[in-house]
Short mmCIF file of C-alpha atoms and ligand atoms in Angstrom, two decimals:
data_model
loop_
_atom_site.label_atom_id
_atom_site.label_comp_id
_atom_site.label_asym_id
_atom_site.label_seq_id
_atom_site.Cartn_x
_atom_site.Cartn_y
_atom_site.Cartn_z
CA MET A 1 8.08 -22.74 -15.45
CA LYS A 2 10.49 -21.23 -12.93
CA PRO A 3 9.03 -19.76 -9.75
CA ASN A 4 9.05 -15.98 -9.95
CA ASP A 5 7.55 -13.01 -8.20
CA SER A 6 4.54 -12.81 -10.51
CA LEU A 7 3.52 -16.31 -9.46
CA PHE A 8 2.76 -14.89 -6.01
CA SER A 9 1.52 -11.48 -7.14
CA LEU A 10 -2.00 -10.38 -6.19
CA ALA A 11 -1.84 -7.21 -8.29
CA GLY A 12 -5.32 -6.29 -9.50
CA LYS A 13 -7.02 -8.72 -7.09
CA SER A 14 -9.73 -7.89 -4.59
CA ALA A 15 -9.92 -9.62 -1.20
CA LEU A 16 -12.29 -9.77 1.75
CA VAL A 17 -10.76 -10.73 5.12
CA THR A 18 -12.90 -11.29 8.21
CA GLY A 19 -11.56 -10.72 11.70
CA ALA A 20 -9.08 -8.19 10.35
CA SER A 21 -8.95 -5.87 13.37
CA ARG A 22 -6.13 -7.76 15.09
CA GLY A 23 -4.19 -11.01 15.35
CA ILE A 24 -3.99 -13.45 12.44
CA GLY A 25 -6.61 -11.66 10.32
CA ARG A 26 -4.75 -8.37 10.50
CA SER A 27 -1.48 -10.04 9.42
CA ILE A 28 -3.19 -11.84 6.53
CA ALA A 29 -4.94 -8.67 5.34
CA LEU A 30 -1.61 -6.81 5.29
CA ALA A 31 0.17 -9.68 3.53
CA LEU A 32 -2.47 -9.71 0.78
CA ALA A 33 -2.18 -5.93 0.42
CA GLU A 34 1.61 -6.08 0.23
CA ALA A 35 1.25 -8.73 -2.50
CA GLY A 36 -0.93 -6.25 -4.45
CA ALA A 37 -4.59 -6.83 -3.47
CA ASP A 38 -7.18 -4.27 -2.42
CA VAL A 39 -8.69 -5.50 0.83
CA ALA A 40 -12.12 -5.25 2.45
CA LEU A 41 -11.83 -5.66 6.22
CA VAL A 42 -14.49 -7.04 8.57
CA ALA A 43 -14.71 -6.95 12.39
CA ARG A 44 -17.02 -5.58 15.06
CA SER A 45 -14.46 -3.12 16.41
CA ASP A 46 -12.68 -0.22 14.78
CA LEU A 47 -10.71 -1.12 11.65
CA ALA A 48 -8.89 2.20 11.21
CA GLU A 49 -5.46 0.84 12.14
CA THR A 50 -5.58 -2.12 9.75
CA ALA A 51 -7.02 0.09 7.00
CA ALA A 52 -4.20 2.61 7.45
CA ALA A 53 -1.62 -0.17 7.15
CA VAL A 54 -3.27 -1.50 3.95
CA GLU A 55 -3.23 2.02 2.51
CA ALA A 56 0.40 2.48 3.56
CA ALA A 57 1.14 -0.58 1.41
CA GLY A 58 -0.35 1.34 -1.52
CA ARG A 59 -3.64 -0.54 -1.74
CA ARG A 60 -7.29 0.40 -1.18
CA ALA A 61 -8.95 -0.61 2.10
CA LEU A 62 -12.69 -0.91 2.69
CA ARG A 63 -13.85 -0.93 6.31
CA LEU A 64 -16.89 -3.10 6.91
CA GLN A 65 -17.74 -2.96 10.60
CA ALA A 66 -20.15 -5.83 11.25
CA ASP A 67 -21.06 -8.64 13.63
CA LEU A 68 -20.71 -11.91 11.70
CA ALA A 69 -23.04 -13.62 14.18
CA ASP A 70 -25.82 -11.57 12.54
CA LYS A 71 -26.51 -13.46 9.33
CA ALA A 72 -28.51 -10.55 7.89
CA VAL A 73 -25.27 -8.58 7.33
CA LEU A 74 -23.49 -11.27 5.30
CA PRO A 75 -24.88 -10.55 1.79
CA ARG A 76 -23.99 -6.87 2.07
CA LEU A 77 -20.34 -7.66 2.93
CA VAL A 78 -19.83 -9.29 -0.47
CA ALA A 79 -22.05 -6.73 -2.26
CA GLU A 80 -20.19 -3.73 -0.78
CA THR A 81 -16.80 -5.25 -1.62
CA VAL A 82 -17.88 -5.82 -5.22
CA GLU A 83 -19.31 -2.30 -5.39
CA ALA A 84 -16.07 -0.77 -4.08
CA PHE A 85 -13.51 -2.90 -5.95
CA GLY A 86 -15.54 -4.16 -8.94
CA LYS A 87 -15.25 -7.85 -8.02
CA LEU A 88 -14.23 -10.29 -5.28
CA ASP A 89 -11.33 -12.68 -6.03
CA ILE A 90 -10.28 -13.86 -2.57
CA LEU A 91 -12.30 -14.57 0.59
CA VAL A 92 -10.47 -15.30 3.84
CA ASN A 93 -12.85 -16.62 6.51
CA ASN A 94 -10.64 -15.85 9.50
CA ALA A 95 -12.91 -14.44 12.25
CA GLY A 96 -13.36 -16.86 15.11
CA ILE A 97 -14.01 -17.07 18.83
CA ILE A 98 -13.36 -19.60 21.58
CA ARG A 99 -15.18 -20.37 24.85
CA ARG A 100 -13.49 -22.49 27.51
CA ALA A 101 -15.24 -24.67 30.13
CA PRO A 102 -15.32 -28.36 31.06
CA PHE A 103 -17.53 -30.53 28.86
CA LEU A 104 -19.86 -31.41 31.76
CA GLU A 105 -20.54 -27.72 32.47
CA PHE A 106 -20.42 -26.35 28.93
CA THR A 107 -23.53 -24.26 28.22
CA GLU A 108 -25.76 -24.22 25.17
CA ASP A 109 -25.09 -20.48 24.85
CA ASP A 110 -21.35 -21.13 24.56
CA TRP A 111 -22.05 -23.87 22.04
CA ASP A 112 -24.28 -21.65 19.86
CA ALA A 113 -22.07 -18.54 20.06
CA VAL A 114 -18.99 -20.39 18.82
CA MET A 115 -20.82 -22.42 16.16
CA ASP A 116 -22.47 -19.27 14.76
CA VAL A 117 -19.22 -17.34 14.32
CA ASN A 118 -16.78 -20.17 13.57
CA LEU A 119 -18.95 -22.31 11.32
CA LYS A 120 -22.39 -21.02 10.31
CA HIS A 121 -21.14 -17.65 9.07
CA VAL A 122 -18.27 -19.39 7.22
CA PHE A 123 -20.84 -21.44 5.31
CA LEU A 124 -23.15 -18.50 4.58
CA LEU A 125 -20.44 -15.98 3.64
CA SER A 126 -18.68 -18.56 1.44
CA GLN A 127 -21.99 -19.20 -0.29
CA GLU A 128 -22.42 -15.47 -0.96
CA ALA A 129 -18.86 -15.20 -2.27
CA ALA A 130 -19.11 -18.35 -4.40
CA ARG A 131 -22.33 -17.10 -5.99
CA HIS A 132 -20.32 -14.10 -7.18
CA MET A 133 -17.22 -16.13 -8.15
CA VAL A 134 -18.83 -19.02 -10.06
CA PRO A 135 -20.20 -16.93 -12.95
CA ARG A 136 -16.72 -15.37 -13.28
CA GLY A 137 -15.11 -18.82 -13.34
CA SER A 138 -12.44 -18.05 -10.73
CA GLY A 139 -11.93 -17.36 -7.05
CA LYS A 140 -10.04 -18.40 -3.95
CA ILE A 141 -11.70 -19.19 -0.65
CA ILE A 142 -9.47 -19.73 2.37
CA HIS A 143 -10.82 -20.93 5.70
CA ILE A 144 -8.94 -20.82 9.00
CA ALA A 145 -9.02 -24.23 10.67
CA SER A 146 -7.01 -25.25 13.78
CA MET A 147 -4.99 -28.01 15.40
CA LEU A 148 -8.41 -28.93 16.76
CA SER A 149 -9.49 -29.83 13.23
CA TYR A 150 -7.16 -32.83 13.75
CA GLN A 151 -7.18 -33.29 17.53
CA GLY A 152 -9.72 -33.27 20.36
CA GLY A 153 -8.38 -30.52 22.58
CA ILE A 154 -9.58 -29.97 26.13
CA LEU A 155 -12.20 -27.61 27.63
CA VAL A 156 -13.29 -26.33 24.20
CA PRO A 157 -16.14 -28.57 22.95
CA SER A 158 -17.78 -26.11 20.55
CA TYR A 159 -14.44 -24.82 19.25
CA THR A 160 -13.24 -28.35 18.43
CA ALA A 161 -16.58 -29.20 16.80
CA SER A 162 -16.55 -26.00 14.73
CA LYS A 163 -12.95 -26.30 13.54
CA SER A 164 -13.29 -30.02 12.73
CA ALA A 165 -16.33 -29.07 10.66
CA VAL A 166 -14.40 -26.30 8.89
CA MET A 167 -11.93 -28.90 7.60
CA GLY A 168 -14.80 -31.06 6.35
CA LEU A 169 -16.52 -28.08 4.74
CA THR A 170 -13.24 -27.22 2.97
CA ARG A 171 -13.29 -30.66 1.33
CA LEU A 172 -17.01 -30.51 0.45
CA MET A 173 -16.66 -27.06 -1.10
CA CYS A 174 -13.63 -28.25 -3.08
CA ASN A 175 -15.59 -31.16 -4.48
CA GLU A 176 -18.45 -28.93 -5.64
CA LEU A 177 -16.52 -25.83 -6.70
CA ALA A 178 -13.11 -26.89 -8.05
CA GLY A 179 -14.62 -27.73 -11.45
CA LYS A 180 -16.11 -24.23 -11.58
CA GLY A 181 -12.71 -22.56 -11.17
CA ILE A 182 -13.00 -21.89 -7.43
CA GLN A 183 -10.23 -23.14 -5.16
CA VAL A 184 -11.12 -23.81 -1.54
CA ASN A 185 -8.40 -24.54 1.00
CA ALA A 186 -7.79 -23.99 4.71
CA ILE A 187 -4.93 -22.94 6.93
CA ALA A 188 -4.60 -24.69 10.30
CA PRO A 189 -2.53 -22.47 12.58
CA GLY A 190 -0.71 -24.08 15.48
CA TYR A 191 -0.31 -22.18 18.73
CA ILE A 192 -0.16 -18.52 17.71
CA ALA A 193 0.30 -15.77 20.32
CA THR A 194 -2.84 -13.60 20.02
CA GLU A 195 -5.64 -12.36 22.29
CA ALA A 196 -7.48 -15.63 21.63
CA THR A 197 -4.66 -17.66 23.22
CA ARG A 198 -3.79 -15.28 26.06
CA ALA A 199 -5.30 -17.70 28.62
CA LEU A 200 -2.69 -20.27 27.53
CA TRP A 201 0.48 -18.20 27.20
CA ASP A 202 -0.39 -16.28 30.38
CA ASP A 203 -0.57 -19.54 32.37
CA PRO A 204 2.97 -20.77 33.13
CA ASP A 205 1.94 -24.45 33.28
CA ARG A 206 -0.04 -24.45 30.02
CA ASN A 207 2.65 -22.31 28.38
CA ARG A 208 5.40 -24.80 29.33
CA ALA A 209 3.31 -27.81 28.28
CA ILE A 210 2.72 -26.24 24.86
CA LEU A 211 6.31 -25.15 24.30
CA ASP A 212 7.60 -28.60 25.32
CA ARG A 213 5.60 -30.07 22.43
CA VAL A 214 6.42 -27.58 19.67
CA PRO A 215 9.52 -28.80 17.77
CA ALA A 216 10.22 -25.21 16.65
CA GLY A 217 10.50 -24.33 20.36
CA ARG A 218 8.47 -21.12 20.21
CA TRP A 219 4.93 -19.79 19.89
CA GLY A 220 3.89 -18.85 16.38
CA GLN A 221 3.31 -15.19 15.61
CA PRO A 222 0.47 -13.85 13.42
CA ASP A 223 3.02 -12.93 10.75
CA ASP A 224 3.95 -16.64 10.45
CA LEU A 225 0.67 -17.05 8.52
CA ARG A 226 1.49 -14.43 5.88
CA GLY A 227 3.33 -16.68 3.42
CA ILE A 228 0.75 -19.45 3.30
CA ALA A 229 -2.07 -16.91 2.90
CA VAL A 230 -0.39 -15.27 -0.11
CA PHE A 231 0.43 -18.69 -1.56
CA LEU A 232 -3.16 -19.96 -1.29
CA ALA A 233 -4.52 -16.65 -2.65
CA SER A 234 -2.16 -16.56 -5.64
CA GLU A 235 -1.51 -18.33 -8.92
CA ALA A 236 1.29 -20.24 -7.18
CA SER A 237 -1.32 -22.58 -5.65
CA ALA A 238 -3.27 -23.14 -8.89
CA TYR A 239 -3.58 -26.94 -8.36
CA VAL A 240 -4.02 -26.97 -4.56
CA ASN A 241 -7.62 -27.94 -3.82
CA GLY A 242 -9.51 -28.94 -0.71
CA PHE A 243 -6.45 -29.19 1.53
CA THR A 244 -5.89 -27.95 5.07
CA VAL A 245 -2.30 -26.77 5.55
CA ALA A 246 -0.90 -26.87 9.09
CA ILE A 247 1.39 -23.97 10.02
CA ASP A 248 2.32 -25.23 13.44
CA GLY A 249 6.08 -25.26 14.09
CA GLY A 250 5.87 -29.06 13.83
CA TRP A 251 3.16 -29.61 16.50
CA LEU A 252 1.37 -32.31 14.48
CA ALA A 253 4.63 -34.12 13.77
CA ARG A 254 4.94 -35.10 17.44
P1 LIG B 1 -8.19 -12.81 17.83
O1 LIG B 1 -6.91 -12.12 18.03
O2 LIG B 1 -9.14 -12.96 18.96
O3 LIG B 1 -8.94 -12.12 16.58
C1 LIG B 1 -10.22 -12.55 16.22
C2 LIG B 1 -10.74 -11.63 15.14
O4 LIG B 1 -12.07 -12.04 14.79
C3 LIG B 1 -10.81 -10.18 15.57
O5 LIG B 1 -10.50 -9.34 14.48
C4 LIG B 1 -12.27 -10.05 15.96
O6 LIG B 1 -12.65 -8.71 15.82
C5 LIG B 1 -12.95 -10.93 14.92
N1 LIG B 1 -14.27 -11.38 15.35
C6 LIG B 1 -14.57 -12.20 16.39
N2 LIG B 1 -15.90 -12.34 16.49
C7 LIG B 1 -16.45 -11.61 15.48
C8 LIG B 1 -17.77 -11.35 15.07
N3 LIG B 1 -18.84 -11.87 15.71
N4 LIG B 1 -17.99 -10.55 14.01
C9 LIG B 1 -16.93 -9.99 13.36
N5 LIG B 1 -15.66 -10.20 13.70
C10 LIG B 1 -15.42 -11.00 14.76
O7 LIG B 1 -7.98 -14.30 17.30
P2 LIG B 1 -6.83 -14.95 16.38
O8 LIG B 1 -5.99 -15.80 17.25
O9 LIG B 1 -6.22 -13.95 15.49
O10 LIG B 1 -7.74 -15.96 15.55
C11 LIG B 1 -8.08 -15.77 14.19
C12 LIG B 1 -8.59 -17.10 13.64
O11 LIG B 1 -7.55 -18.08 13.75
C13 LIG B 1 -9.78 -17.67 14.39
O12 LIG B 1 -10.65 -18.33 13.49
C14 LIG B 1 -9.15 -18.67 15.33
O13 LIG B 1 -10.02 -19.67 15.73
C15 LIG B 1 -8.05 -19.21 14.43
N6 LIG B 1 -6.96 -19.87 15.13
C16 LIG B 1 -6.18 -19.20 16.01
C17 LIG B 1 -5.14 -19.89 16.64
C18 LIG B 1 -4.23 -19.24 17.63
O14 LIG B 1 -3.39 -19.94 18.20
N7 LIG B 1 -4.32 -17.94 17.86
C19 LIG B 1 -4.93 -21.24 16.38
C20 LIG B 1 -5.74 -21.89 15.46
C21 LIG B 1 -6.77 -21.20 14.85
P3 LIG B 1 -13.70 -7.95 16.81
O15 LIG B 1 -13.50 -8.51 18.18
O16 LIG B 1 -13.34 -6.53 16.64
O17 LIG B 1 -15.05 -8.27 16.24
#
């Protein structure tokens, strides 16, 4: 079979993207919409701008303002998406936070806050989505991992722990769900210029140290994640299971 546009088409698909108000999540939501999917958007803040962009691409947008740290809201995110679009084909677990402090001073609050948003909600929301997808025999679940799924990092103990766990959870979910028609994969972004990394690109020393190590010689942009997201959400990735794909300008090659 020759590659063609329909291999990457998401026409008729329904997606749910968390953390869609800005940064990587916003870019992924728009990429899925441009490939043909209707998209439900989740964040705590206003989602009007992302929703307008999805609609400008000719697709339906559903705004689901919610705090993912509150596990009581998770079942209704899937239920409201299914109610609005008739089904859920694609879940992108993108929302995430980071707290920075030395290991010796790192607080339990900073541990719990990051683990709740970056890991616990990913497990619970994936479970809700998979319970809808399994009876239908198909679905795509995409987690957002990190370079710190592979490496230790510095000053970010709970972030490293959460993102390392996301890569493990991707494999576990693959093992249990691939035979039921559900594909579970993860994207590991390298250093992407967003609000979450402002502390790094705003600091001349950290910025130089990072750029010196990126073979591509530049920071990634949120739009650099669009292609891999559409690939993993589409028929083009039909036999990709349980893998974490680094989109890092070559960072891990060094
Ligand atoms: P960002 O610009 O800070 O965006 C984070 C998104 O998550 C926002 O839409 C935010 O919306 C949402 N969010 C955070 N906490 C939430 C909560 N409790 N409930 C609902 N939504 C919440 O960060 P980003 O750089 O795009 O990061 C997106 C993902 O990529 C994260 O998982 C991050 O760890 C991962 N990542 C980023 C990089 C990078 O270099 N930027 C590298 C590797 C991995 P509200 O604030 O409106 O709720």
